[in-house]
JSON list of C-alpha atoms in Angstrom, two decimals:
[
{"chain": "A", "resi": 311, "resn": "UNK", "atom": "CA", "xyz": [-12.74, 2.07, 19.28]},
{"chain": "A", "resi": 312, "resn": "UNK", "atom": "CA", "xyz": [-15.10, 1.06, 16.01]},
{"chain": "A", "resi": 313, "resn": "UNK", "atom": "CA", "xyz": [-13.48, 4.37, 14.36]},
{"chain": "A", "resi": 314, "resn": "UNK", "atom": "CA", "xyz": [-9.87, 2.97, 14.98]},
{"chain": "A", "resi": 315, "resn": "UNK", "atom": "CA", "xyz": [-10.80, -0.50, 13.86]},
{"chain": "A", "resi": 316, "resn": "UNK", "atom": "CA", "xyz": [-12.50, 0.65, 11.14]},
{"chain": "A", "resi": 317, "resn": "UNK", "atom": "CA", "xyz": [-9.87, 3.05, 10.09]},
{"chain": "A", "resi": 318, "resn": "UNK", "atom": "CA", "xyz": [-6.88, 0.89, 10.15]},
{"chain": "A", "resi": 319, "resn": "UNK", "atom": "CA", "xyz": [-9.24, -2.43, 8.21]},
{"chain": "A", "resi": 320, "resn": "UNK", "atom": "CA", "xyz": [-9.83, 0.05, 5.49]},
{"chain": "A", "resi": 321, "resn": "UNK", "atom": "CA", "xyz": [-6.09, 1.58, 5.70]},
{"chain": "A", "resi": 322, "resn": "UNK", "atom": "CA", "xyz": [-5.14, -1.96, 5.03]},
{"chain": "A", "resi": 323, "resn": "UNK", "atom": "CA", "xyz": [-7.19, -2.27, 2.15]},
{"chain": "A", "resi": 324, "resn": "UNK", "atom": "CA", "xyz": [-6.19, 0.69, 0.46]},
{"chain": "A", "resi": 325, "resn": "UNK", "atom": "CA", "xyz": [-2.99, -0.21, 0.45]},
{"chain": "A", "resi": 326, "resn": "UNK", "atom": "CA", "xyz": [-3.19, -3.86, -0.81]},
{"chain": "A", "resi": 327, "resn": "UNK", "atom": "CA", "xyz": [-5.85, -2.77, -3.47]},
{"chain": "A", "resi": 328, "resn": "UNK", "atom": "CA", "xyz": [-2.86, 0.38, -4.31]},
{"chain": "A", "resi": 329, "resn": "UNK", "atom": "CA", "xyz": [-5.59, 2.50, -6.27]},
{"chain": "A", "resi": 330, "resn": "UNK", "atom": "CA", "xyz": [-3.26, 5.92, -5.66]},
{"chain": "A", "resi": 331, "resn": "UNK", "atom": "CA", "xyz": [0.34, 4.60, -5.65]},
{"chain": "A", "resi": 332, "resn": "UNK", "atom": "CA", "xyz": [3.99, 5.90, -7.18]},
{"chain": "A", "resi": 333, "resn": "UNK", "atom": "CA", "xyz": [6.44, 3.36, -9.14]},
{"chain": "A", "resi": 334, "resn": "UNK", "atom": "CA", "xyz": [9.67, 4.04, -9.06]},
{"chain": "A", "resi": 335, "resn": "UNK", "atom": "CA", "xyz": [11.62, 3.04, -12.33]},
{"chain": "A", "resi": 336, "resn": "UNK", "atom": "CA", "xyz": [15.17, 2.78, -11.66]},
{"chain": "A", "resi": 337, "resn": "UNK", "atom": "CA", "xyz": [17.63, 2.91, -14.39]},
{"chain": "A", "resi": 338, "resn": "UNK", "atom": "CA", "xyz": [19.37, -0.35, -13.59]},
{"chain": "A", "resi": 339, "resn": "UNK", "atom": "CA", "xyz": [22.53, -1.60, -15.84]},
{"chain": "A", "resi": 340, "resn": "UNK", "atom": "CA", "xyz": [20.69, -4.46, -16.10]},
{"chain": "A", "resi": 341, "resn": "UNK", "atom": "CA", "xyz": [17.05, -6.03, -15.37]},
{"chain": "A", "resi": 342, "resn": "UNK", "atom": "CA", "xyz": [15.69, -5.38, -11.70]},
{"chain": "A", "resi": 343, "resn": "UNK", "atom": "CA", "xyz": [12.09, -4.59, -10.12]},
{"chain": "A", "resi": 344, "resn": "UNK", "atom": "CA", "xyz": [10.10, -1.75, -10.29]},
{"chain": "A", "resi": 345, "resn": "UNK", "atom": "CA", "xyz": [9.10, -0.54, -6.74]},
{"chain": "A", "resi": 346, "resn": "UNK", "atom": "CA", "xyz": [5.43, 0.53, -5.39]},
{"chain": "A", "resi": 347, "resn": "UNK", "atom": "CA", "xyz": [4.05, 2.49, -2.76]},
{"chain": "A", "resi": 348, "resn": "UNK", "atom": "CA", "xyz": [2.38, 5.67, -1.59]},
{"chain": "A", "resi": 349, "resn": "UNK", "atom": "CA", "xyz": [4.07, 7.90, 0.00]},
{"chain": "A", "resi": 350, "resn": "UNK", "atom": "CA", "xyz": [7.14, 5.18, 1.27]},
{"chain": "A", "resi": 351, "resn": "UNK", "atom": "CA", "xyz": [8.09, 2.37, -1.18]},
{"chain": "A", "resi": 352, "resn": "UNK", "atom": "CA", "xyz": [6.50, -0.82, 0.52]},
{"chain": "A", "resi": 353, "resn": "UNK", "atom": "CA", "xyz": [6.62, -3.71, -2.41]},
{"chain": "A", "resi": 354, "resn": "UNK", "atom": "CA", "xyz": [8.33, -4.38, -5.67]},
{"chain": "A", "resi": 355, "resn": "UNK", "atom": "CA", "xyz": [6.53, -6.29, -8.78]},
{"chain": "A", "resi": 356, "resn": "UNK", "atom": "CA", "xyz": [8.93, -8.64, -9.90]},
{"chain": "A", "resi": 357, "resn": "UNK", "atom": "CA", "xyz": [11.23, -11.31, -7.99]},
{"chain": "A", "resi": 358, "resn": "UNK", "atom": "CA", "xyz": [13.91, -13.33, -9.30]},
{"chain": "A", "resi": 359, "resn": "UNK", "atom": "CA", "xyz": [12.06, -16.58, -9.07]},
{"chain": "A", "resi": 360, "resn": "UNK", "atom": "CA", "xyz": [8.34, -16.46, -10.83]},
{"chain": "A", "resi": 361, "resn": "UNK", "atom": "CA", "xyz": [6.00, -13.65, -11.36]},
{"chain": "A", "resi": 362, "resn": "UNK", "atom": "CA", "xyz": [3.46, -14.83, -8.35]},
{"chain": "A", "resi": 363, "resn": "UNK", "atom": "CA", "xyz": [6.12, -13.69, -5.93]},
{"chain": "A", "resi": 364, "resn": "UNK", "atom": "CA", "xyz": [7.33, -10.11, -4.63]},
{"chain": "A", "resi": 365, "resn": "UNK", "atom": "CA", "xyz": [8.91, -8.77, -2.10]},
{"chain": "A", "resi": 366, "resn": "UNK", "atom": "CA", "xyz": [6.89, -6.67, 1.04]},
{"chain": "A", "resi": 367, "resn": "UNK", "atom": "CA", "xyz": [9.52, -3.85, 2.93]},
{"chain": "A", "resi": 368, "resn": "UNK", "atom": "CA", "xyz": [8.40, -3.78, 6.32]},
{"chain": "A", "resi": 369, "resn": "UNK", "atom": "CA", "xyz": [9.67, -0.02, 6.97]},
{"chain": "A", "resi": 370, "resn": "UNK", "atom": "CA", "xyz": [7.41, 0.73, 4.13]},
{"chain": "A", "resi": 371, "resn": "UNK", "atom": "CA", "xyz": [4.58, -1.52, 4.43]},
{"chain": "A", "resi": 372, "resn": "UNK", "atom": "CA", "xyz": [3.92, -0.19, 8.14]},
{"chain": "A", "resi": 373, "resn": "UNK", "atom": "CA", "xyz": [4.76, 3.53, 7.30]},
{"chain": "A", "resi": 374, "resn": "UNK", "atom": "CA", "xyz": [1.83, 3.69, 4.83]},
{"chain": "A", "resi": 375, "resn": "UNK", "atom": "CA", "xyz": [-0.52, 2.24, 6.96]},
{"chain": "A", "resi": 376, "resn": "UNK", "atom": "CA", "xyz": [0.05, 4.49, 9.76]},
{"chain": "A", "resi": 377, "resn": "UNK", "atom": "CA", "xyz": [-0.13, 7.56, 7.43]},
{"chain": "A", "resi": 378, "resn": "UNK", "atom": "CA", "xyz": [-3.82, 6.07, 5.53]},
{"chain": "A", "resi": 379, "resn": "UNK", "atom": "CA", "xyz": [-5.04, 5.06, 9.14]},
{"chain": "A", "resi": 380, "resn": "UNK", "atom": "CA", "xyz": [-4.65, 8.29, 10.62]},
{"chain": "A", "resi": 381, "resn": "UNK", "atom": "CA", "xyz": [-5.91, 9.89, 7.28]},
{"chain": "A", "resi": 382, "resn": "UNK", "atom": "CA", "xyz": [-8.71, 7.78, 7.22]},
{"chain": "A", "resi": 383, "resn": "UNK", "atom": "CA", "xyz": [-9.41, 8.29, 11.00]},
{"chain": "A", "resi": 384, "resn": "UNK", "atom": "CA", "xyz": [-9.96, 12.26, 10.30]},
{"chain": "A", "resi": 385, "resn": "UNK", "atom": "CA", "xyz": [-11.93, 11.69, 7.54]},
{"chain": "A", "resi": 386, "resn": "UNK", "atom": "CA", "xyz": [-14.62, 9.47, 9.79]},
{"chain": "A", "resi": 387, "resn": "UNK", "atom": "CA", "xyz": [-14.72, 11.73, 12.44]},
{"chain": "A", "resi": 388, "resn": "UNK", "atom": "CA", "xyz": [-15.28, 14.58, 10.14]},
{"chain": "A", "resi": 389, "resn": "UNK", "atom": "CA", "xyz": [-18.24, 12.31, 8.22]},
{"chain": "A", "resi": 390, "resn": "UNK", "atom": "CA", "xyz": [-19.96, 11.11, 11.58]},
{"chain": "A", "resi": 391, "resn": "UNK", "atom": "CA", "xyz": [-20.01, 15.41, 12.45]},
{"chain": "A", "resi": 392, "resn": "UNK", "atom": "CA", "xyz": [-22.58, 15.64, 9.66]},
{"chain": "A", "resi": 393, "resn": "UNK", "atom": "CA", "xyz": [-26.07, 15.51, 11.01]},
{"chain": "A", "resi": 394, "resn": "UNK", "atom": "CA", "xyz": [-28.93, 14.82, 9.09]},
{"chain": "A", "resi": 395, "resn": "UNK", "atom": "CA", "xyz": [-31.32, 11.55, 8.61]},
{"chain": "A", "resi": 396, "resn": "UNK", "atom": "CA", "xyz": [-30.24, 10.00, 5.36]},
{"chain": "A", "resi": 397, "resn": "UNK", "atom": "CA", "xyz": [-26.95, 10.63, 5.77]},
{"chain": "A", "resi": 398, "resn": "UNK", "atom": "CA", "xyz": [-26.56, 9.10, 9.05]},
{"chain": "A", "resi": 399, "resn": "UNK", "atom": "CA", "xyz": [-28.44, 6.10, 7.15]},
{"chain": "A", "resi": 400, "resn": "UNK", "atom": "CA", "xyz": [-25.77, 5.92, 4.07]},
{"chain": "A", "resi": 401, "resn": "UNK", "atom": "CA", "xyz": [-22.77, 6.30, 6.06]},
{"chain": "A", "resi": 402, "resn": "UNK", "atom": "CA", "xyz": [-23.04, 2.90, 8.18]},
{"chain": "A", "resi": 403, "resn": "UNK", "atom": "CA", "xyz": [-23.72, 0.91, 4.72]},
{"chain": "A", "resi": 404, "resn": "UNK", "atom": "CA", "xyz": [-21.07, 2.33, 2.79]},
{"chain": "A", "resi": 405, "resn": "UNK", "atom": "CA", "xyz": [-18.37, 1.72, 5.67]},
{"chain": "A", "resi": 406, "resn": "UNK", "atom": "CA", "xyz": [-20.01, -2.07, 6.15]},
{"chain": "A", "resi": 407, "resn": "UNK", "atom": "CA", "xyz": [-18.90, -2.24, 2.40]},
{"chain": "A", "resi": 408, "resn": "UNK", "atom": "CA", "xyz": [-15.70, -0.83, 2.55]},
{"chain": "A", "resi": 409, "resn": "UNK", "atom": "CA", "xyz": [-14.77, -2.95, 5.24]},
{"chain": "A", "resi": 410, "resn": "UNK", "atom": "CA", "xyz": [-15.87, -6.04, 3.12]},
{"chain": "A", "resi": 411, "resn": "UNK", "atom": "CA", "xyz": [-13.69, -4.87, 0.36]},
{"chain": "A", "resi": 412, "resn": "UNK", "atom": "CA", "xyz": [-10.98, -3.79, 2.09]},
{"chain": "A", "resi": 413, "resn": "UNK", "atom": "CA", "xyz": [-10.68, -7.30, 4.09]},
{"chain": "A", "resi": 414, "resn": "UNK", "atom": "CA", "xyz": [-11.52, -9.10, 0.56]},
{"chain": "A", "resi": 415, "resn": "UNK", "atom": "CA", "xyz": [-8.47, -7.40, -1.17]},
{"chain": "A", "resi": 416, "resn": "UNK", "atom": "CA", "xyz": [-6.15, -7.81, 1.36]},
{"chain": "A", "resi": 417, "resn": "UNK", "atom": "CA", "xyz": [-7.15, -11.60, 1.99]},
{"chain": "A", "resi": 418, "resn": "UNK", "atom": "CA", "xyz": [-6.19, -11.79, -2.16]},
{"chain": "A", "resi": 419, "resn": "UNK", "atom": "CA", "xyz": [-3.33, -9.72, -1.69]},
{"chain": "A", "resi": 420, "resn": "UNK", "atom": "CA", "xyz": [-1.61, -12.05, 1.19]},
{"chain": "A", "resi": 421, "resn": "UNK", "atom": "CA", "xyz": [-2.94, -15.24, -0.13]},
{"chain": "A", "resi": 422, "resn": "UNK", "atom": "CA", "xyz": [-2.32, -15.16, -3.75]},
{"chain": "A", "resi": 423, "resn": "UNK", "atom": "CA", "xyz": [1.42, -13.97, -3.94]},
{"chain": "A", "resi": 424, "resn": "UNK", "atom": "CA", "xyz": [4.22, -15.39, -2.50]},
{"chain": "A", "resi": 425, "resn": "UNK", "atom": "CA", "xyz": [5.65, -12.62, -0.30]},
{"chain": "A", "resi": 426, "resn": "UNK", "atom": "CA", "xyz": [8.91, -12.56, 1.40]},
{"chain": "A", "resi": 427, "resn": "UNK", "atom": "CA", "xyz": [9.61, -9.62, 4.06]},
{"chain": "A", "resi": 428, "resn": "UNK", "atom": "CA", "xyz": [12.63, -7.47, 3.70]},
{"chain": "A", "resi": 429, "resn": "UNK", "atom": "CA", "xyz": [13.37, -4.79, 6.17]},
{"chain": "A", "resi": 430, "resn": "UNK", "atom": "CA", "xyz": [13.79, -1.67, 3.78]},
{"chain": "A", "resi": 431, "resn": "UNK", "atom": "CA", "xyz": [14.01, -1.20, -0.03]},
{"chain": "A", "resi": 432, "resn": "UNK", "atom": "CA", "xyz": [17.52, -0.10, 0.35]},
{"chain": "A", "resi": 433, "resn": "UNK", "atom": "CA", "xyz": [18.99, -3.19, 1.00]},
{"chain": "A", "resi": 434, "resn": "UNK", "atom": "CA", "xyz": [18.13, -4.54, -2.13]},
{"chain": "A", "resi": 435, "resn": "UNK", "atom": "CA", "xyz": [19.96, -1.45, -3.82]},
{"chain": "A", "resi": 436, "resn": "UNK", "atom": "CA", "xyz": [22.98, -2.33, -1.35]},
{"chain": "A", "resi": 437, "resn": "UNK", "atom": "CA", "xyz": [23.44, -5.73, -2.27]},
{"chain": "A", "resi": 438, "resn": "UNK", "atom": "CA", "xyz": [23.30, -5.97, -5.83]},
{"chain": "A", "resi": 439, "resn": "UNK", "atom": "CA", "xyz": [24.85, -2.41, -6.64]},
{"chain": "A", "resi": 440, "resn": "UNK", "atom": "CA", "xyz": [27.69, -1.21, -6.25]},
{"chain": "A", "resi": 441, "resn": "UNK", "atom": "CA", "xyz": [26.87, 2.79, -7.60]},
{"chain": "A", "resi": 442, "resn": "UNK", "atom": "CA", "xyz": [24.28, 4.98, -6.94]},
{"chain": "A", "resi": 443, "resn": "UNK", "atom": "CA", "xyz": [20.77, 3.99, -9.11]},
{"chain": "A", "resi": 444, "resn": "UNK", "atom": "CA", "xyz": [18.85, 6.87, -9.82]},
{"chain": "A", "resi": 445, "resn": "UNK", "atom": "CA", "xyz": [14.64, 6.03, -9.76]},
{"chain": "A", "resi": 446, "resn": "UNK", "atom": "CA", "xyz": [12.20, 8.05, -11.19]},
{"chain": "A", "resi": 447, "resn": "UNK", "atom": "CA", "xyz": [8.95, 8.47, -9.88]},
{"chain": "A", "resi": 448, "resn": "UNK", "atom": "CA", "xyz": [5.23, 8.31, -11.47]},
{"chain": "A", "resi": 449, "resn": "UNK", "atom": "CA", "xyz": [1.97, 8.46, -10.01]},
{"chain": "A", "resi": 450, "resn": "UNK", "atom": "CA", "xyz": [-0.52, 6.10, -10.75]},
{"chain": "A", "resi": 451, "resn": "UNK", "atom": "CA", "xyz": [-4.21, 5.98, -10.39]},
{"chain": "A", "resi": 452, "resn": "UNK", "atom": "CA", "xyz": [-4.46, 1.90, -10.73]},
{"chain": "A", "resi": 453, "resn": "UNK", "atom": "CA", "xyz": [-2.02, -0.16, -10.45]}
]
């Protein structure tokens, strides 16, 4: 049960922290957002009303938590395999920390923007477009 908790708290935090993320540039005919997320799109930048405010897609938001938490769950139960003294020492205080940072960053993440929750990134396409928008996609290290 620790591994699951564990797994998903971090999950959580790599996703609100977004150190490996794409953005998608779309070639609007006008101004619109850029959109982030790794692998599904789960937030866009910008907003129509200030720059403290975004939008969170649920569809995506969820999706790349399951897929980190389950990636993140192999990954401990392949570390807590390893046998061996000091690493059986290092591995509690380096997931103690990542669970600090990972509920620090999200705690900044939720309380510092002004999110509203949309169901899927295509809606906002839908809406406002009436042709096909063609987005390009980078990776990026850092957001």
């Amino acid at each position: 049960m620790k591994k699951i908790i564990f797994s998903i708290i971090t999950a959580l935090g790599c996703i609100t922290d977004e150190f490996f993320t794409f953005k998608y540039v779309c070639d609007y005919p006008e101004h619109g957002p850029e959109f982030y997320g790794f692998p599904f799109v789960q937030e866009t930048n910008t907003s129509w009303i200030f720059s403290m405010s975004g939008e969170i897609y649920l569809f995506g938001f969820l999706g790349n938590l399951v897929l980190w938490t389950l990636f993140i769950f192999i990954l401990v139960v392949c570390l807590h395999k390893i046998k061996g003294k000091l690493a059986q020492k290092i591995i509690p205080v380096f997931g103690w920390l990542i669970m600090a940072w990972s509920i620090l960053v999200s705690f900044v993440y939720f309380g510092a923007i002004d999110w509203r929750l949309k169901y899927t990134h295509d809606d906002f396409k839908i809406n406002y477009y009436q042709s096909y928008i063609a987005c390009e996609r980078e990776f990026l290290w850092i957001k």
